[in-house]
Short mmCIF file of C-alpha atoms and ligand atoms in Angstrom, two decimals:
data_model
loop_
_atom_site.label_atom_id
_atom_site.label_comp_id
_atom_site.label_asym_id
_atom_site.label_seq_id
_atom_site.Cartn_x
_atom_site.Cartn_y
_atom_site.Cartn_z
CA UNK A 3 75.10 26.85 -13.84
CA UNK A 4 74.22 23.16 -14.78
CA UNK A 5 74.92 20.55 -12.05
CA UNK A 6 77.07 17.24 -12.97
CA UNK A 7 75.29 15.32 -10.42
CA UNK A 8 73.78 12.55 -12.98
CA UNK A 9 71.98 9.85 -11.98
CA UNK A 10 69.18 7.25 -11.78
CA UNK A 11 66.01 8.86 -11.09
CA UNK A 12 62.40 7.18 -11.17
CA UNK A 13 60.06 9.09 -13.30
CA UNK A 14 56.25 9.00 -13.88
CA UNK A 15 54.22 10.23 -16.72
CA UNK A 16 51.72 13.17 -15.78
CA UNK A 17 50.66 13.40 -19.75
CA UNK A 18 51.42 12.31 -23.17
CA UNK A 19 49.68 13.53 -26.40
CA UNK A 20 50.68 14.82 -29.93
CA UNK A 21 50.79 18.43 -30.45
CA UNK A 22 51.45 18.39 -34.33
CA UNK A 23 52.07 15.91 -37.10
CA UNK A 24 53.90 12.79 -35.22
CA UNK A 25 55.29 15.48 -32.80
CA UNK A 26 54.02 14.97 -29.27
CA UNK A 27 54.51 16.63 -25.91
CA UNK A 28 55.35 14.74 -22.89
CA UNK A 29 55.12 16.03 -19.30
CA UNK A 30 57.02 13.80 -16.38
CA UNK A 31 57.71 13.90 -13.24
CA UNK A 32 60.94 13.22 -11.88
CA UNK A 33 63.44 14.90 -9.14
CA UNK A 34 65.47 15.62 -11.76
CA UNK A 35 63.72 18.56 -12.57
CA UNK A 36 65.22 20.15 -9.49
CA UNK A 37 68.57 19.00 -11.37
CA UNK A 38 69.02 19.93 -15.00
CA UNK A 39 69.67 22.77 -16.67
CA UNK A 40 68.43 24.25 -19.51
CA UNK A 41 70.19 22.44 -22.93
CA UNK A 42 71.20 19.44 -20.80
CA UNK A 43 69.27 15.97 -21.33
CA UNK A 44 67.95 13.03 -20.31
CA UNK A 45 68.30 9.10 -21.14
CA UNK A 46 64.59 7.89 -21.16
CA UNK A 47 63.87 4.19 -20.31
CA UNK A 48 60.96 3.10 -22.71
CA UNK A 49 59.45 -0.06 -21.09
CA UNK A 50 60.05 -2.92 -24.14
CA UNK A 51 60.84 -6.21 -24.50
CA UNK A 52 64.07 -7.71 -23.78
CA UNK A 53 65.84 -6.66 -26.93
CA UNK A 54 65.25 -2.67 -26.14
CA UNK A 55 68.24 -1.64 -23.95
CA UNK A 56 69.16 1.67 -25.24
CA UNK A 57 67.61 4.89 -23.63
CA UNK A 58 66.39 7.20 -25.13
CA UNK A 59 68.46 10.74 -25.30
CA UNK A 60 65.91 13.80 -24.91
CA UNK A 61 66.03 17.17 -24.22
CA UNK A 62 63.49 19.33 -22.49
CA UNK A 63 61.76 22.55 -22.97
CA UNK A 64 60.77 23.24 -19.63
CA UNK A 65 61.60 21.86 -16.00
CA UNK A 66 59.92 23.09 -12.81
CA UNK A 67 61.80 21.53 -9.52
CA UNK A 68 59.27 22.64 -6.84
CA UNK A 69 56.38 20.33 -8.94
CA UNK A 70 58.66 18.37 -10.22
CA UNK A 71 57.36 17.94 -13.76
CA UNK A 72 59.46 18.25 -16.41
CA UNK A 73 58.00 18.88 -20.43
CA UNK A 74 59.58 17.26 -23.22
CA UNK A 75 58.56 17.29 -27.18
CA UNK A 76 59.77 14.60 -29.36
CA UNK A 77 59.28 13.37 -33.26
CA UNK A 78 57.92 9.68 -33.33
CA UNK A 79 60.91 8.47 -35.80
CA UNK A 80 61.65 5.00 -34.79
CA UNK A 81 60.28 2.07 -32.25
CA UNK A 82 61.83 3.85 -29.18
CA UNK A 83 59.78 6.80 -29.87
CA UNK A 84 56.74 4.98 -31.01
CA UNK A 85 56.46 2.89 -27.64
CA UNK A 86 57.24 6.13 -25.53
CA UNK A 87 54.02 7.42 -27.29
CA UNK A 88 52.16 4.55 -25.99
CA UNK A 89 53.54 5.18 -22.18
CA UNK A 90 49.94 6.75 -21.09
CA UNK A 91 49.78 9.12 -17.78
CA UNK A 92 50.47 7.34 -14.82
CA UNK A 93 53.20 4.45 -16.66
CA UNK A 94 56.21 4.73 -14.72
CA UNK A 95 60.29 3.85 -15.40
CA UNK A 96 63.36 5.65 -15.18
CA UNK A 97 65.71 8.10 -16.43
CA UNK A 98 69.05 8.89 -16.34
CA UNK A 99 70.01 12.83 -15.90
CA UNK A 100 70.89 15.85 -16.15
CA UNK A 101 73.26 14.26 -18.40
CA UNK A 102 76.07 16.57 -20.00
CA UNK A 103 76.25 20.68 -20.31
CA UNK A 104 73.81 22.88 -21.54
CA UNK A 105 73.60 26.41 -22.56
CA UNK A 106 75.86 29.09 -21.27
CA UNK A 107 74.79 32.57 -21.00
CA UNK A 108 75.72 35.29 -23.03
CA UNK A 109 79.36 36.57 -22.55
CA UNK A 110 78.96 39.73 -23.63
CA UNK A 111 75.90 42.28 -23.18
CA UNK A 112 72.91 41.86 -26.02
CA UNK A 113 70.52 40.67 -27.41
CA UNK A 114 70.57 36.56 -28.21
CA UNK A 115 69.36 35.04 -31.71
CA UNK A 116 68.08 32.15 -31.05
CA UNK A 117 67.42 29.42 -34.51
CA UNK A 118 65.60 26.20 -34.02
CA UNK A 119 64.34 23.44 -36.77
CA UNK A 120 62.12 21.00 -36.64
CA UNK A 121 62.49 19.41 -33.10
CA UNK A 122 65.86 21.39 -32.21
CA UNK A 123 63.07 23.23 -30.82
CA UNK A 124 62.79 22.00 -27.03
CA UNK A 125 66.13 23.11 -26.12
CA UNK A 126 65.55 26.36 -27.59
CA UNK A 127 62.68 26.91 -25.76
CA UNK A 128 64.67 26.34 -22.56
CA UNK A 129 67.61 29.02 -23.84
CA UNK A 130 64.98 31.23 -24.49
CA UNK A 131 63.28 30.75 -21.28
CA UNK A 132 67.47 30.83 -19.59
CA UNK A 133 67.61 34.42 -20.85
CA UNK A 134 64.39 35.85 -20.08
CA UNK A 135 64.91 34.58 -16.22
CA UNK A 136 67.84 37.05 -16.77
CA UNK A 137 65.71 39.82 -18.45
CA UNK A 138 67.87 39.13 -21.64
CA UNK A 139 66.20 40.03 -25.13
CA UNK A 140 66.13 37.63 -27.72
CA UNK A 141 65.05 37.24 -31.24
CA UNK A 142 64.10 33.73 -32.34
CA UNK A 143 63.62 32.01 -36.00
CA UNK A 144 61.41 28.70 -35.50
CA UNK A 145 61.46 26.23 -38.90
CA UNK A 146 59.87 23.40 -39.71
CA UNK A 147 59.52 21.30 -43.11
CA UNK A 148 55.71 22.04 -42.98
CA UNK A 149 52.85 23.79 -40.83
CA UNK A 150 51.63 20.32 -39.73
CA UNK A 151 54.63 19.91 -38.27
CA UNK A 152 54.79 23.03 -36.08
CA UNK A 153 54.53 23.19 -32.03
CA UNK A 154 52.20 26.21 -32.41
CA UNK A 155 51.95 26.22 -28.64
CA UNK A 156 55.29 26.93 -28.36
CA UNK A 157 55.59 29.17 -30.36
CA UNK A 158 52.94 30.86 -29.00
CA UNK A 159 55.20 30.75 -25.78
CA UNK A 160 58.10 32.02 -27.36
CA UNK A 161 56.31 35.11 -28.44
CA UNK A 162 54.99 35.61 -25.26
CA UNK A 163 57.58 35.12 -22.60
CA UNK A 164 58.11 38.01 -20.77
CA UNK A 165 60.81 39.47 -18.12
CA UNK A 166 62.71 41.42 -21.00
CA UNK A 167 61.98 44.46 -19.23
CA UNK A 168 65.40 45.68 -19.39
CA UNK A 169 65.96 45.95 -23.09
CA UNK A 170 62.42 46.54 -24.41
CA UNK A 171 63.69 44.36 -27.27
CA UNK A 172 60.48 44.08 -29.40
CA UNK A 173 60.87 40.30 -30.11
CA UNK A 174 60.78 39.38 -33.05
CA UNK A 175 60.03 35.65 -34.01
CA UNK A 176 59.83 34.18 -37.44
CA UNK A 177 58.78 31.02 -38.31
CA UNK A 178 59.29 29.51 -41.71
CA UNK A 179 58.61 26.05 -43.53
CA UNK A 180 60.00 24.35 -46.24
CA UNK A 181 57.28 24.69 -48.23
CA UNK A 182 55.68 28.24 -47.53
CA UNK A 183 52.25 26.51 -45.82
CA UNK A 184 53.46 28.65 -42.53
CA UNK A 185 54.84 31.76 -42.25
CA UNK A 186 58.25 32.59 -44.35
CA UNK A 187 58.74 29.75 -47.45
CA UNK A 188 62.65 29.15 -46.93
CA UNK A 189 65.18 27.83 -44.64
CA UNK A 190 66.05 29.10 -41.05
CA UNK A 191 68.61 30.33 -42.38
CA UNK A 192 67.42 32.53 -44.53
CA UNK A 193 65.38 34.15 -41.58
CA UNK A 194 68.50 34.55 -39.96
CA UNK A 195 70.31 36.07 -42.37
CA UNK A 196 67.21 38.85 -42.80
CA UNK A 197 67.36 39.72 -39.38
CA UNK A 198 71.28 39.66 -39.01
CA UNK A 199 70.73 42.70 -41.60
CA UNK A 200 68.28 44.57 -39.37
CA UNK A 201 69.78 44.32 -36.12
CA UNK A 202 72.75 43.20 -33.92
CA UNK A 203 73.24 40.09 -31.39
CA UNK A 204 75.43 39.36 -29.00
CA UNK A 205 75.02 35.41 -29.07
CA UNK A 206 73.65 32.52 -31.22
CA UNK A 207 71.80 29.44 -29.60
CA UNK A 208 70.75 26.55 -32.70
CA UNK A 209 69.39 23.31 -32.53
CA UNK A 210 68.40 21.34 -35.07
CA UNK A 211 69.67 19.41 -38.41
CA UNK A 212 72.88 19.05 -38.47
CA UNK A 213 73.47 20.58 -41.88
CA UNK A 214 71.42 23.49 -40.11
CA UNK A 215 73.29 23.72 -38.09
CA UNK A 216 76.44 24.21 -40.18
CA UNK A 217 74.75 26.86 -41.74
CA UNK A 218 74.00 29.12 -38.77
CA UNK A 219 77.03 28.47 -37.57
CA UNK A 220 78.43 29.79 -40.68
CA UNK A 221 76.41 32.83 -40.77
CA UNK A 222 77.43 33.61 -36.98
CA UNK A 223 81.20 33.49 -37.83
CA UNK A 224 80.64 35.73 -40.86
CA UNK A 225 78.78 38.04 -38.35
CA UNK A 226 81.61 37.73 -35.77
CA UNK A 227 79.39 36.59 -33.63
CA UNK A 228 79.61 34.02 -31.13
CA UNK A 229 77.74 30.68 -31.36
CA UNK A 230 76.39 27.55 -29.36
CA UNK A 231 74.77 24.77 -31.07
CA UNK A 232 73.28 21.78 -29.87
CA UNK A 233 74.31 18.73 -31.32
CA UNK A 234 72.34 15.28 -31.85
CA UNK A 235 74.17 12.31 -32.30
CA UNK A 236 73.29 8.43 -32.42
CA UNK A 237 73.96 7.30 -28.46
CA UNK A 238 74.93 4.28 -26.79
CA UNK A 239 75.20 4.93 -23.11
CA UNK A 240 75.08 8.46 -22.72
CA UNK A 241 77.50 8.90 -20.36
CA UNK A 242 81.19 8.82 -22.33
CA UNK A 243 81.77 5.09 -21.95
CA UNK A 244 80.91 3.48 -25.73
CA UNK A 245 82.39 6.23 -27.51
CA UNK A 246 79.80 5.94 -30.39
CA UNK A 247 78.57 9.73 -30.33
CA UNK A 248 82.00 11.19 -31.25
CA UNK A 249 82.07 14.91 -32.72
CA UNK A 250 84.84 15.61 -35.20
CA UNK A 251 86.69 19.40 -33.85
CA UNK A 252 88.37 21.90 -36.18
CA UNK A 253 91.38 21.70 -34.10
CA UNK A 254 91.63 17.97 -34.47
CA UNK A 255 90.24 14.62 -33.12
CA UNK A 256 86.88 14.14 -31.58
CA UNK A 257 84.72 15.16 -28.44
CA UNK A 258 82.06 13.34 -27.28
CA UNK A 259 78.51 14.55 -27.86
CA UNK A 260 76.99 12.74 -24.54
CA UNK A 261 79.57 14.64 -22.48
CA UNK A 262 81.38 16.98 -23.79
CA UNK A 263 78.23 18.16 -25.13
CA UNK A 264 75.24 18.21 -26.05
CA UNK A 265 76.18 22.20 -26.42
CA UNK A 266 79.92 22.95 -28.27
CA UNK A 267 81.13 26.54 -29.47
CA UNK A 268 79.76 26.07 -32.82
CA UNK A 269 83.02 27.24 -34.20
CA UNK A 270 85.43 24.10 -32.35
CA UNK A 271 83.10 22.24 -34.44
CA UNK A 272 84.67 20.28 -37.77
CA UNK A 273 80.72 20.73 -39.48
C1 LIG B 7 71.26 14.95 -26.71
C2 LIG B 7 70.06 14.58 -27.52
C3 LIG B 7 68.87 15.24 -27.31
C4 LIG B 7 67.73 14.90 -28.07
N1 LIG B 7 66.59 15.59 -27.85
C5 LIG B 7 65.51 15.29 -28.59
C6 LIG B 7 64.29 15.99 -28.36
O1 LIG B 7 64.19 16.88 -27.49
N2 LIG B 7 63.22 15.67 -29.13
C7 LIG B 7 63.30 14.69 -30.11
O2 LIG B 7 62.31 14.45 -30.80
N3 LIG B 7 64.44 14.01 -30.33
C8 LIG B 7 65.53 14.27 -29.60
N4 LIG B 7 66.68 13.56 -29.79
C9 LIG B 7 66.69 12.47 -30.81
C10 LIG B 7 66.10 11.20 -30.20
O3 LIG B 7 66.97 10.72 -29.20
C11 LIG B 7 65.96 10.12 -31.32
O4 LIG B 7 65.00 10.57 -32.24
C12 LIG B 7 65.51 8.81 -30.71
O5 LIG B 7 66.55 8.24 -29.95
C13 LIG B 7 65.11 7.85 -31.81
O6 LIG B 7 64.80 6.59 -31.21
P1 LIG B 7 63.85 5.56 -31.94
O7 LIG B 7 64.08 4.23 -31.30
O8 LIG B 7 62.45 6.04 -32.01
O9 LIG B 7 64.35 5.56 -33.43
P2 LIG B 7 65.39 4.60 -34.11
O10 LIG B 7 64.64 3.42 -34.64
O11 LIG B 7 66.58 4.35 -33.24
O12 LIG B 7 65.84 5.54 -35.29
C14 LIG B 7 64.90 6.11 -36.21
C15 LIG B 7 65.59 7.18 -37.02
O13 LIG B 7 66.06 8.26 -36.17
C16 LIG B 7 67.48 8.40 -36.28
N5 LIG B 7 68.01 8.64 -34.93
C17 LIG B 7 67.99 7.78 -33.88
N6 LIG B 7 68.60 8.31 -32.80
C18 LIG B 7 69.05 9.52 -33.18
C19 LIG B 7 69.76 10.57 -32.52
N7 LIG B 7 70.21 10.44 -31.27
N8 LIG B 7 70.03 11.67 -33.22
C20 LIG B 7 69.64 11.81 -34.49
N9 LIG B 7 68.94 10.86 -35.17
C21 LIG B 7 68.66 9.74 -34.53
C22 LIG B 7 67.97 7.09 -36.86
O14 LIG B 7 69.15 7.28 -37.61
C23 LIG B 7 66.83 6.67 -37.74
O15 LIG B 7 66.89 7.32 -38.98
C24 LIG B 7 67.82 13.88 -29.07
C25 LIG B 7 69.03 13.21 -29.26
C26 LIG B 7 70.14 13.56 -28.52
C27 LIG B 7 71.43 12.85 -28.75
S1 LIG B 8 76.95 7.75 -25.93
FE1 LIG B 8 78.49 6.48 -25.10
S2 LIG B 8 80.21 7.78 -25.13
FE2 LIG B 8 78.60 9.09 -25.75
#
């Protein structure tokens, strides 16, 4: 189970480089990988100039505490981003983390379907690598708007990882793009609702677009099955004192992403 023990940690960069259209792969290394648990995050510190305060809110697909290197992917969207590309191995600053709660196991016994888009995927890699630790089968559906803008290594990864040995699931993982130049031409969702027909799941982990999102978590209810999502939302401090990453809830008022979150029961949540 995740640890609440957030705080300032130094971090260096061991690597930085792009893995697929404006989508690149950072490995740190930071004692916070002994830390944080798999859907948590991390508030990045992007050396700038006096005007860049904010942090930057990341996930992670992978940490390792013994080496202490933990590997992040992230879209090049804004200046933040851009000038985190330009931090080059050995640039140093700080983080704050683990920062909220991540991914809950499975309550009941299954196999997990696990839907990422574009770069929902990091935290989905670390659910998926969460359940095979526990010998857990999963299925997972990987989208992107095009093939350029596919982590093929990790996908490569999630087809890969092994320690299912107690279900024999046969993994299936489909990968689909807006525009059919990868695998399945469609939506995630579409994926998900093909293999919903072929098989049964105990649990759905998403991350991605928001309106995504809304549809897996649609699909799940209609399924009866239970759902987490990941949620993304604009952040100020990260830590439940600005109040600017508020999520609305079915039963009324808001939670707050940066704590409450990143990870809600999909259906508490007013999509
Ligand atoms: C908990 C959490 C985990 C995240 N994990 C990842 C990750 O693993 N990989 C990754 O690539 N991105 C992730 N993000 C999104 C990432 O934080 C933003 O893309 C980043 O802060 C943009 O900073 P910027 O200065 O480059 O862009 P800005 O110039 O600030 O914005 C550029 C564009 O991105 C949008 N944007 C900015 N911040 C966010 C945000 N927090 N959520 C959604 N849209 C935003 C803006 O509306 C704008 O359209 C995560 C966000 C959160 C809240
Ligand atoms: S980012 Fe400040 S309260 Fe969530």
């Amino acid at each position: 189970m995740e640890t609440t023990n957030t705080a300032l940690w130094p971090f260096e960069v061991v690597s930085n480089e792009p893995v697929a259209q404006d989508i690149w792969r950072l490995v740190l290394q930071s004692g916070v990988a002994a830390q944080i648990a798999p859907g948590q995050f991390m508030n990045l510190q992007v050396p700038g100039d006096g005007s860049h305060i904010l942090r930057i809110p990341l996930s992670f697909a992978s940490a390792h505490g013994p080496s202490g290197t933990v590997e992040i992917i992230y879209a090049v969207v804004g200046e933040g981003t851009r000038r985190l590309s330009q931090m080059a191995a050995g640039s140093t600053s700080t983080l704050v983390g683990p920062c909220g709660h991540g991914w809950r196991l499975p309550a009941q016994e299954g196999r997990s379907l696990l839907v990422a888009g574009g770069v929902g995927l990091p935290p989905i890699v670390a659910a998926a690598r969460m359940l095979a630790a526990q010998s857990l089968g999963f299925d997972v559906v990987v989208g992107a708007q095009t093939a350029y803008r596919h982590v093929e290594s990790q996908i490569d990864l999630l087809r890969g990882m092994t320690a299912c040995d107690l279900c024999d699931c046969g993994r299936r993982v489909l990968v689909t793009t807006d525009d059919g130049s990868l695998g399945i031409q469609g939506f995630t969702t579409e994926a998900m609702a093909q293999l919903l027909a072929e098989r049964g799941y105990a649990q759905v982990y998403t991350c991605g677009p928001n309106v995504m999102m809304a549809g897996v978590a649609r699909l799940a209810a209609d399924a009866g099955i239970a759902c987490q999502a990941s949620l993304e939302r604009m952040m100020g401090c990260g830590f439940g004192a600005c109040s600017c990453c508020n999520v609305p809830l079915v039963r009324g008022g808001y939670a707050l992403c940066c704590q409450d979150g990143p990870v809600f029961d999909a259906q508490e949540v007013a999509w």
